[in-house]
Amino acid sequence: SLEGIAVRVIDGDTFAFSALRIRICGIEAPDRGEQGYWQAAQALESLIKGKFVRCLPVGAGSVCDSRSKIFNRNRVVAQCFVDGTDIAASMVQSGNACDWMKFSGGAYPGGCQK
């Protein structure tokens, strides 16, 4: 697993441990310039910034195993947790991201789906 303090949030589904960027697997949040971008980025920031985060990269037991590549645009794709809570599930439940069924296998129901 990958572990560390989340130091920077890029958008609603990407953050960084110092130089290592993580793409949260199984969800899709609005990108810069899209409606909802700032809300999603703020939601992720309030959830993880400055906190200890543990991530399971694709291939190490994540919900996206065998559905996603390990790397995407110089980011490690991983299922991540803060205080034992699945970050992707929290983002979908709060309405700030959609379950990306192609990669999650439907692991995050209850919100929108992509």
CSV table of N, CA and C in Angstrom, one decimal:
chain,number,residue,atom,x,y,z
A,1,SER,N,0.8,-1.2,0.0
A,1,SER,CA,0.0,0.0,0.0
A,1,SER,C,0.9,1.2,0.0
A,2,LEU,N,0.3,2.4,-0.4
A,2,LEU,CA,0.9,3.7,-0.3
A,2,LEU,C,0.3,4.4,0.8
A,3,GLU,N,1.1,5.1,1.6
A,3,GLU,CA,0.6,5.8,2.8
A,3,GLU,C,1.3,7.1,2.9
A,4,GLY,N,0.6,8.1,3.5
A,4,GLY,CA,1.2,9.4,3.7
A,4,GLY,C,0.2,10.4,4.1
A,5,ILE,N,0.7,11.7,4.2
A,5,ILE,CA,-0.1,12.8,4.5
A,5,ILE,C,-0.5,13.4,3.1
A,6,ALA,N,-1.8,13.6,2.9
A,6,ALA,CA,-2.3,14.3,1.7
A,6,ALA,C,-1.9,15.8,1.8
A,7,VAL,N,-1.0,16.2,1.0
A,7,VAL,CA,-0.5,17.6,1.0
A,7,VAL,C,-1.2,18.6,0.1
A,8,ARG,N,-1.8,18.0,-1.0
A,8,ARG,CA,-2.4,18.9,-2.0
A,8,ARG,C,-3.5,18.1,-2.7
A,9,VAL,N,-4.6,18.9,-3.0
A,9,VAL,CA,-5.7,18.3,-3.7
A,9,VAL,C,-5.7,19.0,-5.1
A,10,ILE,N,-5.8,18.2,-6.1
A,10,ILE,CA,-5.8,18.8,-7.5
A,10,ILE,C,-7.2,19.0,-8.0
A,11,ASP,N,-8.0,18.0,-7.8
A,11,ASP,CA,-9.5,18.1,-8.1
A,11,ASP,C,-10.2,17.1,-7.3
A,12,GLY,N,-11.5,16.8,-7.7
A,12,GLY,CA,-12.3,16.0,-6.8
A,12,GLY,C,-11.9,14.5,-6.8
A,13,ASP,N,-11.0,14.1,-7.7
A,13,ASP,CA,-10.5,12.7,-7.7
A,13,ASP,C,-9.0,12.5,-7.8
A,14,THR,N,-8.3,13.6,-7.6
A,14,THR,CA,-6.8,13.5,-7.6
A,14,THR,C,-6.2,14.3,-6.5
A,15,PHE,N,-5.2,13.7,-5.8
A,15,PHE,CA,-4.5,14.4,-4.8
A,15,PHE,C,-3.0,14.0,-4.8
A,16,ALA,N,-2.2,14.6,-3.9
A,16,ALA,CA,-0.8,14.3,-3.9
A,16,ALA,C,-0.3,14.1,-2.5
A,17,PHE,N,0.6,13.1,-2.4
A,17,PHE,CA,1.5,13.0,-1.2
A,17,PHE,C,2.8,13.6,-1.7
A,18,SER,N,3.2,14.7,-1.3
A,18,SER,CA,4.4,15.5,-1.8
A,18,SER,C,4.5,15.3,-3.3
A,19,ALA,N,5.4,14.6,-3.8
A,19,ALA,CA,5.6,14.5,-5.3
A,19,ALA,C,4.8,13.4,-6.0
A,20,LEU,N,4.2,12.5,-5.2
A,20,LEU,CA,3.4,11.4,-5.8
A,20,LEU,C,2.0,11.7,-5.9
A,21,ARG,N,1.5,11.7,-7.2
A,21,ARG,CA,0.1,12.0,-7.4
A,21,ARG,C,-0.8,10.7,-7.5
A,22,ILE,N,-2.0,10.8,-6.9
A,22,ILE,CA,-2.9,9.7,-6.8
A,22,ILE,C,-4.2,10.0,-7.5
A,23,ARG,N,-4.6,9.1,-8.3
A,23,ARG,CA,-5.9,9.2,-9.0
A,23,ARG,C,-6.8,8.2,-8.2
A,24,ILE,N,-7.9,8.7,-7.6
A,24,ILE,CA,-8.8,7.8,-6.8
A,24,ILE,C,-9.5,6.9,-7.8
A,25,CYS,N,-9.5,5.6,-7.7
A,25,CYS,CA,-10.1,4.7,-8.7
A,25,CYS,C,-11.6,4.6,-8.4
A,26,GLY,N,-12.3,4.3,-9.5
A,26,GLY,CA,-13.7,4.0,-9.4
A,26,GLY,C,-14.7,5.1,-9.4
A,27,ILE,N,-14.2,6.4,-9.4
A,27,ILE,CA,-15.1,7.5,-9.4
A,27,ILE,C,-14.6,8.5,-10.4
A,28,GLU,N,-15.6,9.4,-10.8
A,28,GLU,CA,-15.3,10.5,-11.7
A,28,GLU,C,-15.9,11.8,-11.1
A,29,ALA,N,-15.0,12.8,-10.9
A,29,ALA,CA,-15.4,14.1,-10.4
A,29,ALA,C,-15.2,15.1,-11.5
A,30,PRO,N,-15.9,16.2,-11.5
A,30,PRO,CA,-15.8,17.3,-12.5
A,30,PRO,C,-14.3,17.8,-12.6
A,31,ASP,N,-13.9,18.0,-13.8
A,31,ASP,CA,-12.5,18.5,-14.1
A,31,ASP,C,-12.6,20.0,-14.1
A,32,ARG,N,-11.4,20.6,-14.0
A,32,ARG,CA,-11.3,22.1,-14.0
A,32,ARG,C,-12.1,22.6,-15.2
A,33,GLY,N,-12.9,23.7,-15.0
A,33,GLY,CA,-13.7,24.2,-16.1
A,33,GLY,C,-15.1,23.6,-16.2
A,34,GLU,N,-15.3,22.5,-15.5
A,34,GLU,CA,-16.7,21.9,-15.5
A,34,GLU,C,-17.5,22.3,-14.3
A,35,GLN,N,-18.8,22.3,-14.5
A,35,GLN,CA,-19.7,22.6,-13.4
A,35,GLN,C,-19.4,21.7,-12.2
A,36,GLY,N,-19.3,22.2,-11.0
A,36,GLY,CA,-19.1,21.3,-9.8
A,36,GLY,C,-17.7,21.1,-9.5
A,37,TYR,N,-16.7,21.6,-10.3
A,37,TYR,CA,-15.3,21.4,-10.1
A,37,TYR,C,-14.9,21.9,-8.7
A,38,TRP,N,-15.2,23.1,-8.4
A,38,TRP,CA,-14.7,23.7,-7.1
A,38,TRP,C,-15.3,23.0,-5.9
A,39,GLN,N,-16.6,22.7,-6.0
A,39,GLN,CA,-17.3,22.0,-4.9
A,39,GLN,C,-16.6,20.6,-4.7
A,40,ALA,N,-16.3,19.9,-5.7
A,40,ALA,CA,-15.7,18.6,-5.6
A,40,ALA,C,-14.3,18.7,-5.0
A,41,ALA,N,-13.6,19.6,-5.5
A,41,ALA,CA,-12.2,19.8,-5.0
A,41,ALA,C,-12.2,20.2,-3.5
A,42,GLN,N,-13.1,21.1,-3.2
A,42,GLN,CA,-13.2,21.5,-1.8
A,42,GLN,C,-13.7,20.4,-0.9
A,43,ALA,N,-14.6,19.5,-1.4
A,43,ALA,CA,-15.1,18.4,-0.6
A,43,ALA,C,-13.9,17.4,-0.3
A,44,LEU,N,-13.1,17.1,-1.4
A,44,LEU,CA,-12.0,16.2,-1.2
A,44,LEU,C,-11.0,16.8,-0.3
A,45,GLU,N,-10.7,18.1,-0.4
A,45,GLU,CA,-9.8,18.8,0.5
A,45,GLU,C,-10.2,18.7,1.9
A,46,SER,N,-11.5,19.0,2.2
A,46,SER,CA,-11.9,18.9,3.6
A,46,SER,C,-11.9,17.5,4.2
A,47,LEU,N,-12.0,16.5,3.3
A,47,LEU,CA,-12.0,15.1,3.7
A,47,LEU,C,-10.5,14.6,4.0
A,48,ILE,N,-9.5,15.1,3.2
A,48,ILE,CA,-8.2,14.5,3.4
A,48,ILE,C,-7.0,15.4,3.6
A,49,LYS,N,-7.1,16.6,3.2
A,49,LYS,CA,-5.9,17.5,3.3
A,49,LYS,C,-5.3,17.5,4.7
A,50,GLY,N,-4.0,17.2,4.8
A,50,GLY,CA,-3.3,17.2,6.1
A,50,GLY,C,-3.5,16.0,6.9
A,51,LYS,N,-4.3,15.0,6.3
A,51,LYS,CA,-4.5,13.8,7.1
A,51,LYS,C,-3.7,12.6,6.5
A,52,PHE,N,-3.6,11.6,7.3
A,52,PHE,CA,-2.9,10.4,6.9
A,52,PHE,C,-3.9,9.6,6.0
A,53,VAL,N,-3.4,9.2,4.8
A,53,VAL,CA,-4.2,8.5,3.9
A,53,VAL,C,-3.5,7.2,3.5
A,54,ARG,N,-4.2,6.1,3.4
A,54,ARG,CA,-3.7,4.8,3.0
A,54,ARG,C,-4.4,4.5,1.7
A,55,CYS,N,-3.5,4.0,0.7
A,55,CYS,CA,-4.1,3.7,-0.6
A,55,CYS,C,-3.6,2.3,-1.1
A,56,LEU,N,-4.5,1.6,-1.7
A,56,LEU,CA,-4.2,0.3,-2.4
A,56,LEU,C,-4.2,0.6,-3.9
A,57,PRO,N,-3.0,0.5,-4.5
A,57,PRO,CA,-2.9,0.7,-5.9
A,57,PRO,C,-3.6,-0.4,-6.7
A,58,VAL,N,-4.0,-0.1,-7.9
A,58,VAL,CA,-4.7,-1.2,-8.7
A,58,VAL,C,-3.7,-2.4,-8.8
A,59,GLY,N,-4.2,-3.5,-8.5
A,59,GLY,CA,-3.4,-4.8,-8.5
A,59,GLY,C,-3.0,-5.2,-7.1
A,60,ALA,N,-3.3,-4.4,-6.1
A,60,ALA,CA,-3.0,-4.7,-4.7
A,60,ALA,C,-4.2,-4.9,-3.8
A,61,GLY,N,-5.4,-5.2,-4.5
A,61,GLY,CA,-6.6,-5.4,-3.7
A,61,GLY,C,-7.6,-4.3,-3.8
A,62,SER,N,-7.5,-3.4,-4.7
A,62,SER,CA,-8.5,-2.3,-4.9
A,62,SER,C,-9.7,-2.8,-5.6
A,63,VAL,N,-10.8,-2.0,-5.5
A,63,VAL,CA,-12.0,-2.4,-6.2
A,63,VAL,C,-11.9,-2.3,-7.7
A,64,CYS,N,-10.8,-1.6,-8.1
A,64,CYS,CA,-10.6,-1.4,-9.6
A,64,CYS,C,-9.6,-2.5,-10.2
A,65,ASP,N,-9.2,-3.4,-9.4
A,65,ASP,CA,-8.3,-4.5,-9.9
A,65,ASP,C,-8.9,-5.1,-11.1
A,66,SER,N,-8.1,-5.4,-12.1
A,66,SER,CA,-8.4,-6.0,-13.4
A,66,SER,C,-9.3,-5.1,-14.2
A,67,ARG,N,-9.7,-3.9,-13.8
A,67,ARG,CA,-10.6,-3.0,-14.6
A,67,ARG,C,-9.8,-1.8,-15.0
A,68,SER,N,-8.8,-1.4,-14.3
A,68,SER,CA,-8.1,-0.2,-14.6
A,68,SER,C,-6.6,-0.4,-14.7
A,69,LYS,N,-5.9,0.5,-15.4
A,69,LYS,CA,-4.5,0.5,-15.5
A,69,LYS,C,-3.9,1.0,-14.1
A,70,ILE,N,-2.7,0.6,-13.8
A,70,ILE,CA,-2.0,1.1,-12.6
A,70,ILE,C,-1.7,2.5,-12.6
A,71,PHE,N,-1.3,3.1,-13.8
A,71,PHE,CA,-1.0,4.5,-13.9
A,71,PHE,C,-1.9,5.1,-14.9
A,72,ASN,N,-2.2,6.4,-14.7
A,72,ASN,CA,-3.0,7.2,-15.6
A,72,ASN,C,-2.5,8.6,-15.5
A,73,ARG,N,-1.9,9.1,-16.6
A,73,ARG,CA,-1.4,10.5,-16.7
A,73,ARG,C,-0.5,10.8,-15.6
A,74,ASN,N,0.5,10.0,-15.4
A,74,ASN,CA,1.5,10.2,-14.3
A,74,ASN,C,1.0,10.2,-12.9
A,75,ARG,N,-0.2,9.5,-12.8
A,75,ARG,CA,-0.8,9.3,-11.4
A,75,ARG,C,-0.9,7.8,-11.1
A,76,VAL,N,-0.7,7.5,-9.9
A,76,VAL,CA,-1.0,6.1,-9.5
A,76,VAL,C,-2.5,6.0,-9.2
A,77,VAL,N,-3.1,5.0,-9.8
A,77,VAL,CA,-4.6,4.8,-9.6
A,77,VAL,C,-4.7,3.9,-8.4
A,78,ALA,N,-5.5,4.3,-7.5
A,78,ALA,CA,-5.7,3.5,-6.2
A,78,ALA,C,-7.0,3.8,-5.5
A,79,GLN,N,-7.4,2.8,-4.7
A,79,GLN,CA,-8.5,3.0,-3.8
A,79,GLN,C,-7.9,3.5,-2.5
A,80,CYS,N,-8.4,4.6,-1.9
A,80,CYS,CA,-7.8,5.2,-0.8
A,80,CYS,C,-8.8,5.4,0.4
A,81,PHE,N,-8.2,5.4,1.6
A,81,PHE,CA,-8.9,5.5,2.8
A,81,PHE,C,-8.4,6.5,3.7
A,82,VAL,N,-9.2,7.2,4.5
A,82,VAL,CA,-8.8,8.1,5.5
A,82,VAL,C,-9.7,7.8,6.7
A,83,ASP,N,-9.0,7.6,7.9
A,83,ASP,CA,-9.7,7.2,9.1
A,83,ASP,C,-10.5,5.9,8.9
A,84,GLY,N,-10.1,5.0,8.0
A,84,GLY,CA,-10.8,3.8,7.8
A,84,GLY,C,-12.0,3.9,6.8
A,85,THR,N,-12.3,5.1,6.3
A,85,THR,CA,-13.4,5.4,5.4
A,85,THR,C,-12.9,5.4,4.0
A,86,ASP,N,-13.6,4.8,3.1
A,86,ASP,CA,-13.3,4.8,1.6
A,86,ASP,C,-13.6,6.2,1.1
A,87,ILE,N,-12.5,6.8,0.6
A,87,ILE,CA,-12.7,8.2,0.1
A,87,ILE,C,-13.6,8.3,-1.1
A,88,ALA,N,-13.5,7.3,-2.0
A,88,ALA,CA,-14.4,7.3,-3.2
A,88,ALA,C,-15.9,7.2,-2.7
A,89,ALA,N,-16.2,6.4,-1.8
A,89,ALA,CA,-17.6,6.2,-1.3
A,89,ALA,C,-18.0,7.5,-0.7
A,90,SER,N,-17.2,8.2,0.1
A,90,SER,CA,-17.6,9.5,0.7
A,90,SER,C,-17.9,10.5,-0.4
A,91,MET,N,-17.1,10.6,-1.4
A,91,MET,CA,-17.2,11.6,-2.5
A,91,MET,C,-18.5,11.3,-3.3
A,92,VAL,N,-18.9,10.0,-3.5
A,92,VAL,CA,-20.1,9.7,-4.2
A,92,VAL,C,-21.3,10.0,-3.3
A,93,GLN,N,-21.3,9.6,-2.1
A,93,GLN,CA,-22.4,9.8,-1.1
A,93,GLN,C,-22.6,11.3,-0.9
A,94,SER,N,-21.6,12.2,-1.0
A,94,SER,CA,-21.8,13.6,-0.8
A,94,SER,C,-22.3,14.3,-2.1
A,95,GLY,N,-22.3,13.5,-3.2
A,95,GLY,CA,-22.8,14.1,-4.5
A,95,GLY,C,-21.7,14.8,-5.3
A,96,ASN,N,-20.5,14.7,-4.8
A,96,ASN,CA,-19.4,15.4,-5.5
A,96,ASN,C,-18.6,14.6,-6.5
A,97,ALA,N,-19.0,13.3,-6.7
A,97,ALA,CA,-18.4,12.4,-7.7
A,97,ALA,C,-19.4,11.4,-8.1
A,98,CYS,N,-19.2,10.8,-9.2
A,98,CYS,CA,-20.0,9.7,-9.7
A,98,CYS,C,-19.3,8.4,-9.7
A,99,ASP,N,-20.0,7.3,-9.4
A,99,ASP,CA,-19.5,5.9,-9.5
A,99,ASP,C,-19.2,5.7,-11.0
A,100,TRP,N,-17.9,5.3,-11.3
A,100,TRP,CA,-17.5,5.0,-12.6
A,100,TRP,C,-17.5,3.5,-12.8
A,101,MET,N,-18.7,3.0,-13.1
A,101,MET,CA,-18.9,1.6,-13.1
A,101,MET,C,-17.9,0.8,-13.9
A,102,LYS,N,-17.5,1.3,-15.0
A,102,LYS,CA,-16.5,0.6,-15.9
A,102,LYS,C,-15.2,0.2,-15.0
A,103,PHE,N,-14.9,1.0,-14.1
A,103,PHE,CA,-13.7,0.8,-13.3
A,103,PHE,C,-14.0,0.3,-11.9
A,104,SER,N,-15.1,0.7,-11.3
A,104,SER,CA,-15.5,0.3,-9.9
A,104,SER,C,-16.2,-1.0,-9.8
A,105,GLY,N,-16.8,-1.4,-11.0
A,105,GLY,CA,-17.7,-2.6,-10.9
A,105,GLY,C,-19.0,-2.4,-10.1
A,106,GLY,N,-19.3,-1.1,-10.0
A,106,GLY,CA,-20.5,-0.7,-9.2
A,106,GLY,C,-20.3,-0.7,-7.7
A,107,ALA,N,-19.1,-0.5,-7.3
A,107,ALA,CA,-18.8,-0.5,-5.9
A,107,ALA,C,-19.3,0.7,-5.1
A,108,TYR,N,-19.7,1.8,-5.8
A,108,TYR,CA,-20.2,3.0,-5.1
A,108,TYR,C,-21.6,3.4,-5.6
A,109,PRO,N,-22.6,2.6,-5.2
A,109,PRO,CA,-23.9,2.9,-5.6
A,109,PRO,C,-24.5,4.1,-4.8
A,110,GLY,N,-25.6,4.6,-5.2
A,110,GLY,CA,-26.3,5.6,-4.4
A,110,GLY,C,-26.1,7.0,-5.0
A,111,GLY,N,-25.2,7.2,-5.9
A,111,GLY,CA,-25.0,8.5,-6.5
A,111,GLY,C,-25.2,8.4,-7.9
A,112,CYS,N,-24.7,9.3,-8.7
A,112,CYS,CA,-24.7,9.3,-10.1
A,112,CYS,C,-23.8,8.2,-10.6
A,113,GLN,N,-24.0,7.8,-11.9
A,113,GLN,CA,-23.1,6.8,-12.5
A,113,GLN,C,-22.6,7.3,-13.8
A,114,LYS,N,-21.4,6.9,-14.1
A,114,LYS,CA,-20.8,7.3,-15.4
A,114,LYS,C,-20.7,6.0,-16.2
